[in-house]
């Protein structure tokens, strides 16, 4: 079975990396995979995984649309694709347009892989024409079914983007060199409770709650230090400036460190006592929270969206009512006295092997007479 993955937004270290990881995983499972994406450092990893890579534009304008569709159509025909996985609503729309030049009898099955909620009307019009839609959380699947009417032959699958068990597991520890460098760069007093808040630095992620949370913890005799792990060069700059001013005005700036974007986030999560998710909006996916839970680290988060889902599976006592900062502080206080029990193994369906298996099942469900050479190993 030939699978073509189309991801114009493919880049390392983000949810869009799912295309590269999934192509490599399905290649090992016996499927033939081609990734169409911008050229970046992931191309070498794809080659090592025996996955063919074809270049594509990262952005499409009205002037380049015709050439983009022509190139994508040629890739589909050249690779004799049986299935096209289009990552995101924009990629789905382009893949659908590219198929218009292919005889209907020769068109591959089209699957839209969504990691976020599709809001623009032009992008969502493509969904009813797909053969299947994949949502990376049950919450996202519920929202898609709630707001969009899809034909009966277009099922919505919930397949989380799981963690690689060999790299992200409860026994993982940062190297001694990393630990030494971290302690040198971020010295803190003994007995300090370290909290990591990994998220984009935007209003919906609730960072403005930190002064209240820190004040509540100090009143309870807990000395906290918060590490903000988010890209300071992206997001809402005005909100970031307001945050800095708010931290200064409330006198908590000495309890907060801005880490910026971290490629070693897994190590940072391991080095902090608790990870927090304070997003006011229910997220369709939160990779950082999943990694912290898979590493066996305690997480406290608002009980909604994908974060609530993951906590229900990994650590139910980490769920708090959305917006209730007092409940967050109380839970932290309880965990300081008695650390909660965390998982000793990553549960289903949050392992990457589960992700590959589910996508393989989707492929054979769409084209039951075409099975991969090693599909029996997955059954």
CSV table of C-alpha atoms in Angstrom, one decimal:
chain,number,residue,atom,x,y,z
A,1,UNK,CA,0.0,0.0,0.0
A,2,UNK,CA,1.4,3.4,-1.0
A,3,UNK,CA,0.8,6.3,1.3
A,4,UNK,CA,1.6,9.9,0.6
A,5,UNK,CA,1.9,12.4,3.5
A,6,UNK,CA,1.3,16.0,2.6
A,7,UNK,CA,2.4,18.5,5.3
A,8,UNK,CA,3.2,22.0,4.0
A,9,UNK,CA,3.8,23.1,7.6
A,10,UNK,CA,6.2,20.3,8.5
A,11,UNK,CA,8.9,21.4,10.9
A,12,UNK,CA,10.8,19.7,13.8
A,13,UNK,CA,9.8,19.9,17.4
A,14,UNK,CA,6.1,20.5,16.9
A,15,UNK,CA,2.8,18.7,16.4
A,16,UNK,CA,3.3,18.9,12.7
A,17,UNK,CA,6.2,16.5,13.1
A,18,UNK,CA,3.6,13.8,13.3
A,19,UNK,CA,3.8,13.4,9.5
A,20,UNK,CA,7.5,12.5,9.6
A,21,UNK,CA,7.2,10.2,12.6
A,22,UNK,CA,4.1,8.5,11.2
A,23,UNK,CA,5.6,7.9,7.8
A,24,UNK,CA,8.7,6.3,9.4
A,25,UNK,CA,6.5,4.2,11.7
A,26,UNK,CA,4.3,3.0,8.9
A,27,UNK,CA,7.4,2.3,6.8
A,28,UNK,CA,8.6,-0.1,9.5
A,29,UNK,CA,5.2,-1.7,9.5
A,30,UNK,CA,5.5,-2.6,5.8
A,31,UNK,CA,3.8,0.3,4.1
A,32,UNK,CA,5.4,2.4,1.4
A,33,UNK,CA,5.5,6.1,2.4
A,34,UNK,CA,6.4,9.4,0.7
A,35,UNK,CA,6.4,12.7,2.6
A,36,UNK,CA,5.7,15.9,0.6
A,37,UNK,CA,6.9,18.9,2.7
A,38,UNK,CA,9.3,21.8,2.9
A,39,UNK,CA,13.0,20.8,3.0
A,40,UNK,CA,14.3,20.9,6.6
A,41,UNK,CA,16.4,18.8,9.0
A,42,UNK,CA,13.7,16.1,9.1
A,43,UNK,CA,14.6,15.1,5.5
A,44,UNK,CA,17.7,13.3,6.7
A,45,UNK,CA,15.7,11.3,9.3
A,46,UNK,CA,13.2,10.4,6.6
A,47,UNK,CA,15.9,9.1,4.4
A,48,UNK,CA,17.3,7.0,7.3
A,49,UNK,CA,13.9,5.5,7.8
A,50,UNK,CA,13.7,4.7,4.0
A,51,UNK,CA,10.9,7.2,3.5
A,52,UNK,CA,11.0,9.1,0.3
A,53,UNK,CA,10.9,12.9,0.6
A,54,UNK,CA,9.6,15.4,-2.0
A,55,UNK,CA,9.9,19.1,-1.7
A,56,UNK,CA,6.8,21.4,-1.3
A,57,UNK,CA,6.2,25.1,-0.6
A,58,UNK,CA,5.7,26.0,3.0
A,59,UNK,CA,3.2,28.7,2.0
A,60,UNK,CA,0.9,29.1,-1.0
A,61,UNK,CA,-0.3,32.3,-2.5
A,62,UNK,CA,-2.9,32.9,-5.2
A,63,UNK,CA,-0.1,33.3,-7.6
A,64,UNK,CA,1.6,30.0,-6.8
A,65,UNK,CA,-1.5,27.9,-6.3
A,66,UNK,CA,-1.6,26.5,-9.8
A,67,UNK,CA,2.0,25.3,-9.7
A,68,UNK,CA,1.6,23.9,-6.2
A,69,UNK,CA,-1.5,21.9,-7.3
A,70,UNK,CA,0.3,20.7,-10.4
A,71,UNK,CA,3.3,19.5,-8.5
A,72,UNK,CA,1.2,17.8,-5.8
A,73,UNK,CA,-0.9,16.1,-8.5
A,74,UNK,CA,2.2,14.8,-10.2
A,75,UNK,CA,3.5,13.4,-6.9
A,76,UNK,CA,0.3,11.6,-6.3
A,77,UNK,CA,0.3,10.0,-9.7
A,78,UNK,CA,4.0,9.2,-9.7
A,79,UNK,CA,3.9,7.5,-6.4
A,80,UNK,CA,0.6,5.7,-7.3
A,81,UNK,CA,-0.7,6.8,-3.9
A,82,UNK,CA,-3.5,4.6,-2.5
A,83,UNK,CA,-4.1,7.0,0.4
A,84,UNK,CA,-3.2,10.7,1.0
A,85,UNK,CA,-2.8,11.9,4.5
A,86,UNK,CA,-3.2,15.7,4.5
A,87,UNK,CA,-2.0,17.3,7.8
A,88,UNK,CA,-4.2,20.3,8.7
A,89,UNK,CA,-7.3,21.9,7.0
A,90,UNK,CA,-5.2,23.9,4.6
A,91,UNK,CA,-3.3,20.8,3.4
A,92,UNK,CA,-6.6,19.0,3.1
A,93,UNK,CA,-8.1,21.7,0.9
A,94,UNK,CA,-5.0,21.7,-1.4
A,95,UNK,CA,-4.9,17.9,-1.6
A,96,UNK,CA,-8.6,17.9,-2.6
A,97,UNK,CA,-8.0,20.5,-5.3
A,98,UNK,CA,-5.1,18.6,-6.6
A,99,UNK,CA,-7.2,15.5,-7.1
A,100,UNK,CA,-9.6,17.3,-9.4
A,101,UNK,CA,-7.3,16.6,-12.3
A,102,UNK,CA,-7.2,12.9,-11.6
A,103,UNK,CA,-9.8,10.5,-13.0
A,104,UNK,CA,-12.2,9.6,-10.2
A,105,UNK,CA,-11.5,5.9,-10.6
A,106,UNK,CA,-7.7,6.6,-10.0
A,107,UNK,CA,-8.0,9.0,-7.1
A,108,UNK,CA,-6.5,7.9,-3.8
A,109,UNK,CA,-8.4,7.9,-0.5
A,110,UNK,CA,-8.1,11.3,1.2
A,111,UNK,CA,-7.6,11.5,5.0
A,112,UNK,CA,-7.5,14.8,6.9
A,113,UNK,CA,-5.3,14.6,10.0
A,114,UNK,CA,-6.4,17.5,12.3
A,115,UNK,CA,-4.4,18.6,15.4
A,116,UNK,CA,-6.4,21.7,15.9
A,117,UNK,CA,-9.9,23.0,15.4
A,118,UNK,CA,-10.6,24.1,11.8
A,119,UNK,CA,-12.3,27.4,11.9
A,120,UNK,CA,-12.1,29.0,8.5
A,121,UNK,CA,-15.1,28.2,6.3
A,122,UNK,CA,-13.0,27.7,3.1
A,123,UNK,CA,-10.9,25.2,4.9
A,124,UNK,CA,-13.7,23.2,6.5
A,125,UNK,CA,-15.6,22.8,3.2
A,126,UNK,CA,-13.0,20.1,2.3
A,127,UNK,CA,-13.8,17.8,5.2
A,128,UNK,CA,-17.1,16.4,3.8
A,129,UNK,CA,-15.2,15.3,0.7
A,130,UNK,CA,-12.6,13.2,2.7
A,131,UNK,CA,-12.8,9.5,3.2
A,132,UNK,CA,-11.9,9.8,6.8
A,133,UNK,CA,-10.9,12.5,9.4
A,134,UNK,CA,-8.4,11.8,12.1
A,135,UNK,CA,-8.5,13.9,15.4
A,136,UNK,CA,-5.6,13.7,17.8
A,137,UNK,CA,-7.9,13.7,20.9
A,138,UNK,CA,-11.4,12.6,21.8
A,139,UNK,CA,-12.2,16.2,22.6
A,140,UNK,CA,-11.3,17.3,19.1
A,141,UNK,CA,-13.3,14.4,17.6
A,142,UNK,CA,-16.4,15.5,19.7
A,143,UNK,CA,-16.0,19.1,18.5
A,144,UNK,CA,-15.7,18.1,14.8
A,145,UNK,CA,-18.8,15.9,15.2
A,146,UNK,CA,-20.6,18.7,17.0
A,147,UNK,CA,-20.0,21.5,14.5
A,148,UNK,CA,-19.7,19.7,11.2
A,149,UNK,CA,-22.1,17.4,9.4
A,150,UNK,CA,-20.0,14.8,7.6
A,151,UNK,CA,-21.3,12.1,5.4
A,152,UNK,CA,-21.8,8.6,6.8
A,153,UNK,CA,-18.9,7.2,4.7
A,154,UNK,CA,-16.5,9.7,6.3
A,155,UNK,CA,-15.7,8.5,9.8
A,156,UNK,CA,-13.9,10.6,12.4
A,157,UNK,CA,-11.2,8.6,14.1
A,158,UNK,CA,-9.6,9.6,17.4
A,159,UNK,CA,-5.9,8.7,17.3
A,160,UNK,CA,-3.6,10.5,19.8
A,161,UNK,CA,0.0,11.4,18.8
A,162,UNK,CA,1.8,9.1,21.3
A,163,UNK,CA,5.2,9.4,22.7
A,164,UNK,CA,8.2,7.3,21.6
A,165,UNK,CA,8.5,4.9,24.5
A,166,UNK,CA,12.3,4.5,24.0
A,167,UNK,CA,12.8,8.2,24.6
A,168,UNK,CA,10.0,9.2,26.9
A,169,UNK,CA,9.3,6.9,29.8
A,170,UNK,CA,9.1,7.0,33.7
A,171,UNK,CA,12.7,5.8,34.1
A,172,UNK,CA,14.2,8.5,31.9
A,173,UNK,CA,16.8,10.8,33.5
A,174,UNK,CA,18.8,13.7,32.1
A,175,UNK,CA,22.5,13.1,31.7
A,176,UNK,CA,24.9,14.1,34.4
A,177,UNK,CA,26.4,16.8,32.1
A,178,UNK,CA,22.9,18.3,31.5
A,179,UNK,CA,22.1,18.3,35.2
A,180,UNK,CA,25.4,20.1,36.0
A,181,UNK,CA,24.8,22.7,33.3
A,182,UNK,CA,21.2,23.3,34.5
A,183,UNK,CA,22.2,23.7,38.1
A,184,UNK,CA,24.9,26.1,37.1
A,185,UNK,CA,22.6,28.2,34.8
A,186,UNK,CA,19.6,28.1,37.2
A,187,UNK,CA,20.8,27.9,40.9
A,188,UNK,CA,18.0,27.9,43.4
A,189,UNK,CA,17.8,27.6,47.2
A,190,UNK,CA,17.4,24.2,48.7
A,191,UNK,CA,13.8,23.4,49.5
A,192,UNK,CA,12.4,25.4,46.6
A,193,UNK,CA,9.4,23.8,44.8
A,194,UNK,CA,10.1,24.0,41.0
A,195,UNK,CA,7.1,24.4,38.7
A,196,UNK,CA,7.3,24.2,34.9
A,197,UNK,CA,4.7,25.9,32.7
A,198,UNK,CA,5.4,24.7,29.1
A,199,UNK,CA,3.1,26.6,26.6
A,200,UNK,CA,2.9,29.3,23.9
A,201,UNK,CA,3.1,32.7,25.6
A,202,UNK,CA,-0.4,33.8,24.8
A,203,UNK,CA,-3.4,35.0,26.8
A,204,UNK,CA,-5.4,31.8,26.6
A,205,UNK,CA,-2.6,29.8,28.4
A,206,UNK,CA,-3.4,31.5,31.7
A,207,UNK,CA,0.1,32.8,32.6
A,208,UNK,CA,-1.5,35.9,34.1
A,209,UNK,CA,-2.7,33.6,36.9
A,210,UNK,CA,0.8,33.0,38.1
A,211,UNK,CA,1.1,36.0,40.5
A,212,UNK,CA,-2.0,34.8,42.4
A,213,UNK,CA,-0.8,31.2,42.5
A,214,UNK,CA,2.7,32.2,43.7
A,215,UNK,CA,1.1,34.4,46.4
A,216,UNK,CA,-1.1,31.6,47.6
A,217,UNK,CA,1.8,29.2,47.8
A,218,UNK,CA,3.9,31.7,49.7
A,219,UNK,CA,1.1,32.1,52.2
A,220,UNK,CA,1.1,28.3,52.7
A,221,UNK,CA,4.8,28.4,53.5
A,222,UNK,CA,5.8,27.0,50.1
A,223,UNK,CA,8.8,28.6,48.3
A,224,UNK,CA,8.0,28.2,44.5
A,225,UNK,CA,10.0,28.9,41.4
A,226,UNK,CA,8.2,28.9,38.0
A,227,UNK,CA,10.0,28.1,34.7
A,228,UNK,CA,8.1,29.5,31.7
A,229,UNK,CA,9.1,27.3,28.7
A,230,UNK,CA,7.7,29.1,25.7
A,231,UNK,CA,9.0,30.9,22.6
A,232,UNK,CA,9.5,34.6,23.6
A,233,UNK,CA,10.1,35.4,19.9
A,234,UNK,CA,6.7,34.3,18.9
A,235,UNK,CA,3.1,34.7,20.2
A,236,UNK,CA,1.6,37.8,21.5
A,237,UNK,CA,4.4,40.3,22.2
A,238,UNK,CA,2.0,42.9,23.9
A,239,UNK,CA,0.7,40.2,26.2
A,240,UNK,CA,4.2,39.2,27.1
A,241,UNK,CA,5.1,42.8,28.0
A,242,UNK,CA,1.9,43.1,30.1
A,243,UNK,CA,2.9,39.8,31.9
A,244,UNK,CA,6.4,41.2,32.7
A,245,UNK,CA,4.8,44.4,34.0
A,246,UNK,CA,2.2,42.3,36.0
A,247,UNK,CA,5.0,40.2,37.6
A,248,UNK,CA,6.9,43.3,38.6
A,249,UNK,CA,3.9,45.1,40.0
A,250,UNK,CA,2.9,42.1,42.1
A,251,UNK,CA,6.4,41.5,43.3
A,252,UNK,CA,6.8,37.9,42.0
A,253,UNK,CA,9.3,38.4,39.2
A,254,UNK,CA,12.1,36.8,41.3
A,255,UNK,CA,10.1,33.6,41.5
A,256,UNK,CA,9.8,33.3,37.7
A,257,UNK,CA,12.4,32.4,35.0
A,258,UNK,CA,11.7,32.9,31.3
A,259,UNK,CA,13.4,29.9,29.6
A,260,UNK,CA,12.3,30.6,26.0
A,261,UNK,CA,11.9,27.8,23.5
A,262,UNK,CA,13.6,24.7,24.7
A,263,UNK,CA,14.8,21.8,22.5
A,264,UNK,CA,15.6,20.0,25.7
A,265,UNK,CA,12.1,20.4,27.2
A,266,UNK,CA,12.0,16.7,28.2
A,267,UNK,CA,15.0,17.3,30.5
A,268,UNK,CA,13.5,20.4,31.9
A,269,UNK,CA,10.2,18.6,32.7
A,270,UNK,CA,12.2,15.9,34.5
A,271,UNK,CA,14.1,18.5,36.5
A,272,UNK,CA,10.9,20.2,37.8
A,273,UNK,CA,8.7,18.9,40.6
A,274,UNK,CA,5.4,19.7,39.0
A,275,UNK,CA,4.2,20.7,35.5
A,276,UNK,CA,1.2,23.0,35.2
A,277,UNK,CA,-1.4,23.6,32.5
A,278,UNK,CA,-3.5,26.7,33.1
A,279,UNK,CA,-5.0,27.2,29.7
A,280,UNK,CA,-8.4,28.9,29.8
A,281,UNK,CA,-9.4,27.3,26.5
A,282,UNK,CA,-9.7,23.5,26.2
A,283,UNK,CA,-6.8,22.3,24.0
A,284,UNK,CA,-7.1,19.8,21.2
A,285,UNK,CA,-3.6,18.5,22.0
A,286,UNK,CA,-0.8,19.3,24.5
A,287,UNK,CA,2.4,17.5,23.7
A,288,UNK,CA,4.3,18.9,26.7
A,289,UNK,CA,1.7,17.7,29.2
A,290,UNK,CA,1.7,14.3,27.6
A,291,UNK,CA,5.5,14.1,27.8
A,292,UNK,CA,5.5,15.1,31.4
A,293,UNK,CA,2.9,12.5,32.3
A,294,UNK,CA,4.8,9.8,30.2
A,295,UNK,CA,8.0,10.7,32.1
A,296,UNK,CA,6.1,9.9,35.4
A,297,UNK,CA,6.1,13.6,36.5
A,298,UNK,CA,3.1,15.0,38.3
A,299,UNK,CA,0.9,17.4,36.3
A,300,UNK,CA,-1.9,19.7,37.5
A,301,UNK,CA,-4.2,21.0,34.8
A,302,UNK,CA,-7.6,22.4,34.2
A,303,UNK,CA,-10.1,19.6,33.6
A,304,UNK,CA,-11.1,20.3,30.0
A,305,UNK,CA,-10.0,19.4,26.5
A,306,UNK,CA,-7.1,17.0,25.8
A,307,UNK,CA,-5.4,17.9,29.1
A,308,UNK,CA,-8.4,16.7,31.0
A,309,UNK,CA,-8.5,13.5,28.9
A,310,UNK,CA,-4.8,12.7,29.5
A,311,UNK,CA,-5.0,13.4,33.3
A,312,UNK,CA,-8.1,11.1,33.5
A,313,UNK,CA,-5.9,8.3,32.2
A,314,UNK,CA,-2.5,9.1,33.8
A,315,UNK,CA,-3.3,11.1,37.0
A,316,UNK,CA,-6.9,11.8,37.8
A,317,UNK,CA,-6.1,13.7,41.0
A,318,UNK,CA,-4.2,16.3,38.9
A,319,UNK,CA,-7.5,17.6,37.4
A,320,UNK,CA,-8.9,20.9,38.8
A,321,UNK,CA,-11.9,23.0,37.9
A,322,UNK,CA,-11.0,25.4,35.0
A,323,UNK,CA,-10.0,28.8,36.3
A,324,UNK,CA,-9.8,27.7,40.0
A,325,UNK,CA,-6.3,28.8,41.0
A,326,UNK,CA,-7.1,28.1,44.7
A,327,UNK,CA,-7.7,24.5,43.8
A,328,UNK,CA,-4.3,24.4,41.9
A,329,UNK,CA,-2.5,25.8,45.0
A,330,UNK,CA,-4.3,23.4,47.3
A,331,UNK,CA,-3.3,20.4,45.1
A,332,UNK,CA,0.3,21.6,45.0
A,333,UNK,CA,0.3,21.9,48.8
A,334,UNK,CA,-1.1,18.3,49.1
A,335,UNK,CA,1.5,17.0,46.8
A,336,UNK,CA,4.3,18.7,48.6
A,337,UNK,CA,3.3,16.8,51.7
A,338,UNK,CA,2.7,13.5,49.8
A,339,UNK,CA,3.9,13.0,46.3
A,340,UNK,CA,1.1,11.4,44.1
A,341,UNK,CA,1.6,8.0,42.6
A,342,UNK,CA,2.4,8.3,38.9
A,343,UNK,CA,2.5,5.8,36.1
A,344,UNK,CA,5.3,3.2,35.8
A,345,UNK,CA,4.5,2.6,32.1
A,346,UNK,CA,2.9,4.7,29.4
A,347,UNK,CA,-0.7,3.5,29.0
A,348,UNK,CA,-2.7,2.9,25.8
A,349,UNK,CA,-3.3,4.8,23.6
A,350,UNK,CA,-0.5,7.3,24.3
A,351,UNK,CA,2.5,5.2,23.0
A,352,UNK,CA,3.7,5.9,19.5
A,353,UNK,CA,3.4,2.3,18.7
A,354,UNK,CA,-0.4,2.6,19.5
A,355,UNK,CA,-0.5,5.6,17.0
A,356,UNK,CA,1.1,3.6,14.2
A,357,UNK,CA,-1.1,0.6,14.9
A,358,UNK,CA,-4.3,2.7,14.8
A,359,UNK,CA,-3.2,4.5,11.5
A,360,UNK,CA,-2.4,1.1,10.0
A,361,UNK,CA,-5.9,-0.1,11.0
A,362,UNK,CA,-7.4,3.0,9.4
A,363,UNK,CA,-5.5,2.3,6.1
A,364,UNK,CA,-6.7,-1.3,5.9
A,365,UNK,CA,-10.2,-0.2,6.7
A,366,UNK,CA,-10.2,2.2,3.8
A,367,UNK,CA,-8.7,-0.2,1.4
A,368,UNK,CA,-9.3,-3.7,2.8
A,369,UNK,CA,-7.9,-5.6,-0.2
A,370,UNK,CA,-4.5,-3.8,0.1
A,371,UNK,CA,-2.6,-4.9,3.2
A,372,UNK,CA,1.0,-4.1,4.1
A,373,UNK,CA,3.6,-6.8,3.8
A,374,UNK,CA,4.0,-7.0,7.6
A,375,UNK,CA,0.4,-6.2,8.6
A,376,UNK,CA,0.1,-9.6,10.2
A,377,UNK,CA,2.7,-8.4,12.8
A,378,UNK,CA,0.3,-5.6,13.8
A,379,UNK,CA,-2.8,-7.8,14.1
